[in-house]
């Protein structure tokens, strides 16, 4: 995928008005349309959920968002390691920032959809369920990272410190994602391993769920590219202004 | 710079020298200690005053204790690195000792400071709020494990903060997310020690969790500190 090297377009080809990779973006759009229709029409209401089982359809959208928050954090972690260990360049720093921004976005979405589901299923929009606590603290980690970035003026120092912060926050992230939701004493309302166990979901649910996840991943990569392009354009603009002045 | 030794100093003796230097300079001004104690006592007065007008549930009292300890620790522990930056002694320290020794020395100093805070405000809190002491040794172990891990996290955040320009408000913002999982476990574990019927091994697991968290933070700090320090 052209996710890592999206800007290799040479200067002379920039006159071409066609957007790069238009085909797969259309495919992602179409794919998600099919997923949405399938989630509401092809899959039956799930036993044990309220609103005639319709509440269960939320997992097709809520769970991929939550998984993407986690994936995005891993992407940021990977680029942070690359930044500290090998390549101290602005490009890698920018990718860490974008991964954290997108992680924040999906974290907000997962929190909102989760709260809606909790309101319908468990009678209250907020239950202090371990996973609910976890996602709110993840939200805080993302926010703290963005605050740290805005506090440091020097760009190289900002890159170094924020990369270090990402790597330190791995420790709470591991606790929040894997340890806390699985402590039996805390009594999570969320099921722990429905996604991979055999009895958890019916085949139709599984197909739609994983298709939805793939679609969301496509949207993620797309957003990543747009944000990267925007950041590069902004930088080029400030450079040009500096030269002009 | 080599990680093992620099010239005449081994890692351990360099760390020890930094610890002694920090204690000496702290005793000269007592800025960190005094500000922490004053903050804790002020907070405790407000909490005690509020608690006297009604009986809050034990979990709320415990939460108040940990929040006080958290903010007291964070207001004082950030001092170790910011102090170096402010007085301009950072470069000299960087030349005199390897980063590992600096981290170890500063961490030990902060541990001492945290121990003093915990010893002062812990008993006062328990007396003032009338919390039970069903299992005193388990309680002390939980408080010690929680305070140690809190101190580990505060130290590395302080290192980042000193480089970020020592902005005070930033410390809570950066430190809180890193410490939240720890605080949740600490709250739960402290609650357990107030009930006499809870078996020891249940509490022991919680203490293990608290210590494991601190060790993971220390391991991460040891890897990252050279990058933050040698900038």
GROMACS .gro file of N, CA, C and O in nm, chain A residues 54-158:
model
  420
   54UNK      N    1  -3.183  -0.553   1.781
   54UNK     CA    2  -3.120  -0.458   1.691
   54UNK      C    3  -3.001  -0.387   1.754
   54UNK      O    4  -2.912  -0.342   1.683
   55UNK      N    5  -3.001  -0.378   1.887
   55UNK     CA    6  -2.890  -0.309   1.954
   55UNK      C    7  -2.756  -0.376   1.923
   55UNK      O    8  -2.653  -0.311   1.918
   56UNK      N    9  -2.763  -0.508   1.898
   56UNK     CA   10  -2.641  -0.583   1.870
   56UNK      C   11  -2.570  -0.539   1.744
   56UNK      O   12  -2.451  -0.564   1.726
   57UNK      N   13  -2.646  -0.473   1.653
   57UNK     CA   14  -2.583  -0.429   1.527
   57UNK      C   15  -2.475  -0.325   1.549
   57UNK      O   16  -2.395  -0.299   1.461
   58UNK      N   17  -2.478  -0.264   1.666
   58UNK     CA   18  -2.379  -0.159   1.693
   58UNK      C   19  -2.236  -0.213   1.690
   58UNK      O   20  -2.144  -0.139   1.660
   59UNK      N   21  -2.221  -0.342   1.724
   59UNK     CA   22  -2.083  -0.393   1.731
   59UNK      C   23  -2.011  -0.382   1.596
   59UNK      O   24  -1.890  -0.372   1.593
   60UNK      N   25  -2.087  -0.381   1.485
   60UNK     CA   26  -2.021  -0.368   1.355
   60UNK      C   27  -1.951  -0.234   1.339
   60UNK      O   28  -1.864  -0.219   1.255
   61UNK      N   29  -1.992  -0.135   1.416
   61UNK     CA   30  -1.932  -0.002   1.402
   61UNK      C   31  -1.850   0.037   1.525
   61UNK      O   32  -1.747   0.099   1.514
   62UNK      N   33  -1.899  -0.004   1.641
   62UNK     CA   34  -1.830   0.034   1.765
   62UNK      C   35  -1.698  -0.040   1.782
   62UNK      O   36  -1.595   0.022   1.811
   63UNK      N   37  -1.699  -0.170   1.763
   63UNK     CA   38  -1.578  -0.248   1.790
   63UNK      C   39  -1.464  -0.213   1.691
   63UNK      O   40  -1.350  -0.194   1.736
   64UNK      N   41  -1.490  -0.201   1.557
   64UNK     CA   42  -1.380  -0.158   1.471
   64UNK      C   43  -1.319  -0.024   1.512
   64UNK      O   44  -1.198  -0.006   1.504
   65UNK      N   45  -1.403   0.067   1.560
   65UNK     CA   46  -1.349   0.196   1.605
   65UNK      C   47  -1.255   0.178   1.722
   65UNK      O   48  -1.145   0.235   1.726
   66UNK      N   49  -1.299   0.096   1.818
   66UNK     CA   50  -1.215   0.071   1.935
   66UNK      C   51  -1.085   0.002   1.895
   66UNK      O   52  -0.977   0.036   1.944
   67UNK      N   53  -1.095  -0.095   1.802
   67UNK     CA   54  -0.975  -0.165   1.757
   67UNK      C   55  -0.880  -0.070   1.684
   67UNK      O   56  -0.759  -0.081   1.696
   68UNK      N   57  -0.938   0.025   1.609
   68UNK     CA   58  -0.855   0.120   1.534
   68UNK      C   59  -0.783   0.216   1.627
   68UNK      O   60  -0.670   0.257   1.598
   69UNK      N   61  -0.847   0.251   1.738
   69UNK     CA   62  -0.778   0.335   1.837
   69UNK      C   63  -0.651   0.266   1.880
   69UNK      O   64  -0.544   0.325   1.885
   70UNK      N   65  -0.666   0.139   1.908
   70UNK     CA   66  -0.553   0.057   1.952
   70UNK      C   67  -0.449   0.045   1.840
   70UNK      O   68  -0.330   0.065   1.862
   71UNK      N   69  -0.496   0.013   1.718
   71UNK     CA   70  -0.405   0.000   1.603
   71UNK      C   71  -0.327   0.129   1.583
   71UNK      O   72  -0.206   0.128   1.559
   72UNK      N   73  -0.399   0.241   1.593
   72UNK     CA   74  -0.336   0.370   1.571
   72UNK      C   75  -0.228   0.397   1.674
   72UNK      O   76  -0.123   0.452   1.643
   73UNK      N   77  -0.254   0.354   1.797
   73UNK     CA   78  -0.153   0.370   1.901
   73UNK      C   79  -0.029   0.287   1.868
   73UNK      O   80   0.084   0.331   1.888
   74UNK      N   81  -0.053   0.166   1.815
   74UNK     CA   82   0.059   0.081   1.777
   74UNK      C   83   0.139   0.143   1.662
   74UNK      O   84   0.261   0.136   1.659
   75UNK      N   85   0.068   0.205   1.566
   75UNK     CA   86   0.136   0.273   1.455
   75UNK      C   87   0.224   0.384   1.511
   75UNK      O   88   0.342   0.397   1.475
   76UNK      N   89   0.168   0.462   1.604
   76UNK     CA   90   0.245   0.572   1.665
   76UNK      C   91   0.366   0.517   1.740
   76UNK      O   92   0.475   0.574   1.733
   77UNK      N   93   0.346   0.405   1.811
   77UNK     CA   94   0.456   0.344   1.884
   77UNK      C   95   0.568   0.302   1.789
   77UNK      O   96   0.685   0.330   1.813
   78UNK      N   97   0.527   0.237   1.679
   78UNK     CA   98   0.625   0.192   1.581
   78UNK      C   99   0.706   0.309   1.527
   78UNK      O  100   0.830   0.306   1.528
   79UNK      N  101   0.639   0.416   1.486
   79UNK     CA  102   0.711   0.530   1.430
   79UNK      C  103   0.796   0.600   1.537
   79UNK      O  104   0.901   0.657   1.506
   80UNK      N  105   0.751   0.594   1.663
   80UNK     CA  106   0.831   0.653   1.770
   80UNK      C  107   0.962   0.578   1.789
   80UNK      O  108   1.068   0.639   1.808
   81UNK      N  109   0.953   0.444   1.782
   81UNK     CA  110   1.075   0.364   1.792
   81UNK      C  111   1.168   0.398   1.676
   81UNK      O  112   1.288   0.420   1.693
   82UNK      N  113   1.109   0.405   1.554
   82UNK     CA  114   1.189   0.439   1.436
   82UNK      C  115   1.255   0.574   1.456
   82UNK      O  116   1.373   0.593   1.429
   83UNK      N  117   1.178   0.669   1.509
   83UNK     CA  118   1.231   0.804   1.526
   83UNK      C  119   1.349   0.805   1.623
   83UNK      O  120   1.455   0.861   1.594
   84UNK      N  121   1.332   0.741   1.738
   84UNK     CA  122   1.437   0.747   1.839
   84UNK      C  123   1.557   0.662   1.800
   84UNK      O  124   1.671   0.700   1.826
   85UNK      N  125   1.532   0.548   1.735
   85UNK     CA  126   1.642   0.456   1.708
   85UNK      C  127   1.720   0.494   1.582
   85UNK      O  128   1.842   0.485   1.580
   86UNK      N  129   1.649   0.536   1.479
   86UNK     CA  130   1.720   0.552   1.352
   86UNK      C  131   1.706   0.689   1.290
   86UNK      O  132   1.800   0.767   1.282
   87UNK      N  133   1.584   0.719   1.247
   87UNK     CA  134   1.571   0.835   1.159
   87UNK      C  135   1.509   0.952   1.232
   87UNK      O  136   1.390   0.956   1.256
   88UNK      N  137   1.590   1.049   1.266
   88UNK     CA  138   1.538   1.168   1.332
   88UNK      C  139   1.497   1.270   1.226
   88UNK      O  140   1.559   1.373   1.211
   89UNK      N  141   1.398   1.239   1.147
   89UNK     CA  142   1.355   1.340   1.050
   89UNK      C  143   1.212   1.381   1.072
   89UNK      O  144   1.136   1.316   1.145
   90UNK      N  145   1.177   1.491   1.010
   90UNK     CA  146   1.047   1.552   1.035
   90UNK      C  147   0.933   1.464   0.984
   90UNK      O  148   0.823   1.466   1.038
   91UNK      N  149   0.963   1.389   0.879
   91UNK     CA  150   0.860   1.304   0.817
   91UNK      C  151   0.808   1.200   0.918
   91UNK      O  152   0.687   1.180   0.931
   92UNK      N  153   0.899   1.135   0.988
   92UNK     CA  154   0.859   1.032   1.086
   92UNK      C  155   0.780   1.096   1.200
   92UNK      O  156   0.678   1.045   1.242
   93UNK      N  157   0.829   1.211   1.245
   93UNK     CA  158   0.760   1.283   1.353
   93UNK      C  159   0.617   1.317   1.314
   93UNK      O  160   0.524   1.302   1.393
   94UNK      N  161   0.604   1.359   1.189
   94UNK     CA  162   0.470   1.395   1.139
   94UNK      C  163   0.378   1.273   1.141
   94UNK      O  164   0.261   1.282   1.176
   95UNK      N  165   0.434   1.158   1.105
   95UNK     CA  166   0.351   1.036   1.103
   95UNK      C  167   0.307   0.997   1.245
   95UNK      O  168   0.196   0.950   1.265
   96UNK      N  169   0.397   1.018   1.343
   96UNK     CA  170   0.357   0.989   1.482
   96UNK      C  171   0.241   1.079   1.521
   96UNK      O  172   0.141   1.035   1.576
   97UNK      N  173   0.256   1.207   1.487
   97UNK     CA  174   0.152   1.302   1.525
   97UNK      C  175   0.018   1.265   1.461
   97UNK      O  176  -0.086   1.265   1.527
   98UNK      N  177   0.023   1.230   1.332
   98UNK     CA  178  -0.101   1.197   1.262
   98UNK      C  179  -0.164   1.071   1.321
   98UNK      O  180  -0.286   1.066   1.343
   99UNK      N  181  -0.080   0.970   1.350
   99UNK     CA  182  -0.134   0.847   1.410
   99UNK      C  183  -0.201   0.877   1.543
   99UNK      O  184  -0.308   0.823   1.574
  100UNK      N  185  -0.141   0.966   1.622
  100UNK     CA  186  -0.200   1.000   1.752
  100UNK      C  187  -0.329   1.080   1.733
  100UNK      O  188  -0.425   1.061   1.807
  101UNK      N  189  -0.330   1.168   1.635
  101UNK     CA  190  -0.451   1.246   1.609
  101UNK      C  191  -0.567   1.154   1.567
  101UNK      O  192  -0.679   1.167   1.617
  102UNK      N  193  -0.535   1.062   1.475
  102UNK     CA  194  -0.641   0.971   1.429
  102UNK      C  195  -0.684   0.878   1.541
  102UNK      O  196  -0.802   0.844   1.553
  103UNK      N  197  -0.588   0.836   1.624
  103UNK     CA  198  -0.622   0.754   1.739
  103UNK      C  199  -0.719   0.827   1.831
  103UNK      O  200  -0.816   0.769   1.880
  104UNK      N  201  -0.693   0.954   1.851
  104UNK     CA  202  -0.781   1.039   1.933
  104UNK      C  203  -0.920   1.044   1.872
  104UNK      O  204  -1.021   1.026   1.941
  105UNK      N  205  -0.925   1.065   1.740
  105UNK     CA  206  -1.054   1.073   1.670
  105UNK      C  207  -1.135   0.944   1.690
  105UNK      O  208  -1.251   0.947   1.730
  106UNK      N  209  -1.070   0.829   1.665
  106UNK     CA  210  -1.142   0.702   1.677
  106UNK      C  211  -1.176   0.671   1.823
  106UNK      O  212  -1.275   0.605   1.851
  107UNK      N  213  -1.092   0.718   1.912
  107UNK     CA  214  -1.119   0.699   2.056
  107UNK      C  215  -1.247   0.775   2.095
  107UNK      O  216  -1.332   0.721   2.166
  108UNK      N  217  -1.260   0.897   2.043
  108UNK     CA  218  -1.382   0.975   2.071
  108UNK      C  219  -1.504   0.903   2.013
  108UNK      O  220  -1.606   0.887   2.082
  109UNK      N  221  -1.489   0.856   1.890
  109UNK     CA  222  -1.602   0.786   1.825
  109UNK      C  223  -1.641   0.661   1.902
  109UNK      O  224  -1.760   0.636   1.925
  110UNK      N  225  -1.540   0.583   1.943
  110UNK     CA  226  -1.569   0.459   2.017
  110UNK      C  227  -1.636   0.492   2.151
  110UNK      O  228  -1.726   0.420   2.194
  111UNK      N  229  -1.592   0.599   2.215
  111UNK     CA  230  -1.654   0.637   2.343
  111UNK      C  231  -1.800   0.676   2.323
  111UNK      O  232  -1.886   0.633   2.400
  112UNK      N  233  -1.827   0.754   2.219
  112UNK     CA  234  -1.965   0.800   2.196
  112UNK      C  235  -2.056   0.682   2.160
  112UNK      O  236  -2.162   0.665   2.220
  113UNK      N  237  -2.012   0.600   2.064
  113UNK     CA  238  -2.098   0.487   2.025
  113UNK      C  239  -2.114   0.389   2.141
  113UNK      O  240  -2.222   0.334   2.160
  114UNK      N  241  -2.006   0.370   2.218
  114UNK     CA  242  -2.014   0.280   2.334
  114UNK      C  243  -2.113   0.331   2.437
  114UNK      O  244  -2.191   0.255   2.494
  115UNK      N  245  -2.112   0.463   2.457
  115UNK     CA  246  -2.203   0.522   2.554
  115UNK      C  247  -2.348   0.508   2.508
  115UNK      O  248  -2.438   0.479   2.588
  116UNK      N  249  -2.369   0.524   2.376
  116UNK     CA  250  -2.505   0.506   2.322
  116UNK      C  251  -2.553   0.363   2.347
  116UNK      O  252  -2.665   0.340   2.392
  117UNK      N  253  -2.464   0.268   2.320
  117UNK     CA  254  -2.498   0.127   2.338
  117UNK      C  255  -2.528   0.098   2.485
  117UNK      O  256  -2.625   0.030   2.518
  118UNK      N  257  -2.443   0.153   2.574
  118UNK     CA  258  -2.463   0.132   2.718
  118UNK      C  259  -2.598   0.188   2.761
  118UNK      O  260  -2.669   0.128   2.841
  119UNK      N  261  -2.636   0.304   2.705
  119UNK     CA  262  -2.764   0.365   2.738
  119UNK      C  263  -2.880   0.275   2.702
  119UNK      O  264  -2.977   0.259   2.778
  120UNK      N  265  -2.869   0.211   2.583
  120UNK     CA  266  -2.979   0.126   2.537
  120UNK      C  267  -2.980  -0.008   2.610
  120UNK      O  268  -3.083  -0.056   2.655
  121UNK      N  269  -2.861  -0.068   2.625
  121UNK     CA  270  -2.853  -0.205   2.675
  121UNK      C  271  -2.852  -0.215   2.828
  121UNK      O  272  -2.913  -0.302   2.887
  122UNK      N  273  -2.772  -0.128   2.891
  122UNK     CA  274  -2.749  -0.144   3.034
  122UNK      C  275  -2.820  -0.037   3.115
  122UNK      O  276  -2.800  -0.026   3.236
  123UNK      N  277  -2.899   0.046   3.047
  123UNK     CA  278  -2.986   0.139   3.119
  123UNK      C  279  -2.922   0.269   3.163
  123UNK      O  280  -2.988   0.355   3.216
  124UNK      N  281  -2.792   0.283   3.141
  124UNK     CA  282  -2.727   0.408   3.182
  124UNK      C  283  -2.617   0.440   3.080
  124UNK      O  284  -2.550   0.349   3.032
  125UNK      N  285  -2.601   0.568   3.051
  125UNK     CA  286  -2.502   0.602   2.949
  125UNK      C  287  -2.359   0.585   2.997
  125UNK      O  288  -2.266   0.583   2.920
  126UNK      N  289  -2.343   0.577   3.126
  126UNK     CA  290  -2.207   0.555   3.178
  126UNK      C  291  -2.213   0.462   3.298
  126UNK      O  292  -2.280   0.491   3.395
  127UNK      N  293  -2.142   0.350   3.292
  127UNK     CA  294  -2.153   0.248   3.397
  127UNK      C  295  -2.027   0.226   3.478
  127UNK      O  296  -2.022   0.139   3.563
  128UNK      N  297  -1.918   0.297   3.446
  128UNK     CA  298  -1.788   0.272   3.508
  128UNK      C  299  -1.744   0.127   3.489
  128UNK      O  300  -1.688   0.066   3.578
  129UNK      N  301  -1.777   0.077   3.375
  129UNK     CA  302  -1.729  -0.054   3.334
  129UNK      C  303  -1.578  -0.041   3.308
  129UNK      O  304  -1.534   0.063   3.262
  130UNK      N  305  -1.497  -0.149   3.338
  130UNK     CA  306  -1.352  -0.137   3.315
  130UNK      C  307  -1.315  -0.087   3.176
  130UNK      O  308  -1.225  -0.007   3.160
  131UNK      N  309  -1.385  -0.136   3.073
  131UNK     CA  310  -1.351  -0.091   2.939
  131UNK      C  311  -1.387   0.055   2.915
  131UNK      O  312  -1.320   0.126   2.841
  132UNK      N  313  -1.494   0.099   2.979
  132UNK     CA  314  -1.530   0.241   2.967
  132UNK      C  315  -1.423   0.328   3.032
  132UNK      O  316  -1.384   0.431   2.977
  133UNK      N  317  -1.375   0.283   3.149
  133UNK     CA  318  -1.268   0.357   3.215
  133UNK      C  319  -1.144   0.358   3.126
  133UNK      O  320  -1.081   0.461   3.104
  134UNK      N  321  -1.112   0.239   3.072
  134UNK     CA  322  -0.993   0.227   2.987
  134UNK      C  323  -0.996   0.325   2.871
  134UNK      O  324  -0.899   0.394   2.845
  135UNK      N  325  -1.111   0.331   2.803
  135UNK     CA  326  -1.114   0.414   2.683
  135UNK      C  327  -1.105   0.561   2.718
  135UNK      O  328  -1.044   0.640   2.645
  136UNK      N  329  -1.159   0.599   2.833
  136UNK     CA  330  -1.149   0.739   2.874
  136UNK      C  331  -1.004   0.775   2.907
  136UNK      O  332  -0.956   0.883   2.872
  137UNK      N  333  -0.932   0.681   2.969
  137UNK     CA  334  -0.792   0.711   3.000
  137UNK      C  335  -0.709   0.714   2.872
  137UNK      O  336  -0.617   0.795   2.858
  138UNK      N  337  -0.744   0.625   2.775
  138UNK     CA  338  -0.675   0.632   2.646
  138UNK      C  339  -0.696   0.771   2.584
  138UNK      O  340  -0.604   0.830   2.528
  139UNK      N  341  -0.817   0.820   2.597
  139UNK     CA  342  -0.851   0.954   2.548
  139UNK      C  343  -0.760   1.058   2.614
  139UNK      O  344  -0.707   1.148   2.547
  140UNK      N  345  -0.739   1.041   2.745
  140UNK     CA  346  -0.651   1.134   2.817
  140UNK      C  347  -0.507   1.125   2.767
  140UNK      O  348  -0.439   1.227   2.756
  141UNK      N  349  -0.462   1.001   2.737
  141UNK     CA  350  -0.325   0.984   2.689
  141UNK      C  351  -0.307   1.058   2.556
  141UNK      O  352  -0.213   1.134   2.537
  142UNK      N  353  -0.404   1.037   2.465
  142UNK     CA  354  -0.397   1.106   2.336
  142UNK      C  355  -0.398   1.257   2.356
  142UNK      O  356  -0.319   1.330   2.295
  143UNK      N  357  -0.486   1.304   2.443
  143UNK     CA  358  -0.496   1.449   2.467
  143UNK      C  359  -0.367   1.502   2.527
  143UNK      O  360  -0.319   1.609   2.486
  144UNK      N  361  -0.308   1.426   2.622
  144UNK     CA  362  -0.184   1.471   2.686
  144UNK      C  363  -0.074   1.483   2.582
  144UNK      O  364   0.005   1.579   2.584
  145UNK      N  365  -0.069   1.386   2.490
  145UNK     CA  366   0.031   1.392   2.383
  145UNK      C  367   0.015   1.519   2.302
  145UNK      O  368   0.112   1.591   2.275
  146UNK      N  369  -0.108   1.550   2.264
  146UNK     CA  370  -0.132   1.669   2.181
  146UNK      C  371  -0.101   1.797   2.259
  146UNK      O  372  -0.048   1.893   2.203
  147UNK      N  373  -0.130   1.795   2.391
  147UNK     CA  374  -0.098   1.911   2.474
  147UNK      C  375   0.054   1.930   2.481
  147UNK      O  376   0.105   2.042   2.468
  148UNK      N  377   0.126   1.817   2.498
  148UNK     CA  378   0.273   1.825   2.504
  148UNK      C  379   0.329   1.886   2.377
  148UNK      O  380   0.417   1.970   2.379
  149UNK      N  381   0.275   1.841   2.264
  149UNK     CA  382   0.323   1.895   2.136
  149UNK      C  383   0.300   2.045   2.127
  149UNK      O  384   0.386   2.119   2.078
  150UNK      N  385   0.184   2.089   2.173
  150UNK     CA  386   0.154   2.231   2.160
  150UNK      C  387   0.237   2.314   2.258
  150UNK      O  388   0.250   2.435   2.242
  151UNK      N  389   0.295   2.249   2.361
  151UNK     CA  390   0.368   2.325   2.463
  151UNK      C  391   0.514   2.351   2.424
  151UNK      O  392   0.574   2.444   2.473
  152UNK      N  393   0.571   2.264   2.339
  152UNK     CA  394   0.713   2.280   2.305
  152UNK      C  395   0.726   2.357   2.175
  152UNK      O  396   0.660   2.323   2.076
  153UNK      N  397   0.810   2.459   2.174
  153UNK     CA  398   0.821   2.545   2.056
  153UNK      C  399   0.920   2.488   1.955
  153UNK      O  400   0.889   2.477   1.837
  154UNK      N  401   1.038   2.449   2.003
  154UNK     CA  402   1.141   2.399   1.913
  154UNK      C  403   1.099   2.267   1.849
  154UNK      O  404   1.062   2.172   1.919
  155UNK      N  405   1.107   2.259   1.716
  155UNK     CA  406   1.046   2.144   1.647
  155UNK      C  407   1.122   2.015   1.674
  155UNK      O  408   1.061   1.909   1.686
  156UNK      N  409   1.257   2.022   1.682
  156UNK     CA  410   1.331   1.899   1.704
  156UNK      C  411   1.309   1.845   1.846
  156UNK      O  412   1.293   1.726   1.867
  157UNK      N  413   1.307   1.939   1.940
  157UNK     CA  414   1.283   1.900   2.079
  157UNK      C  415   1.142   1.844   2.096
  157UNK      O  416   1.120   1.746   2.166
  158UNK      N  417   1.048   1.907   2.027
  158UNK     CA  418   0.910   1.861   2.032
  158UNK      C  419   0.899   1.719   1.982
  158UNK      O  420   0.835   1.633   2.043
   0.00000   0.00000   0.00000
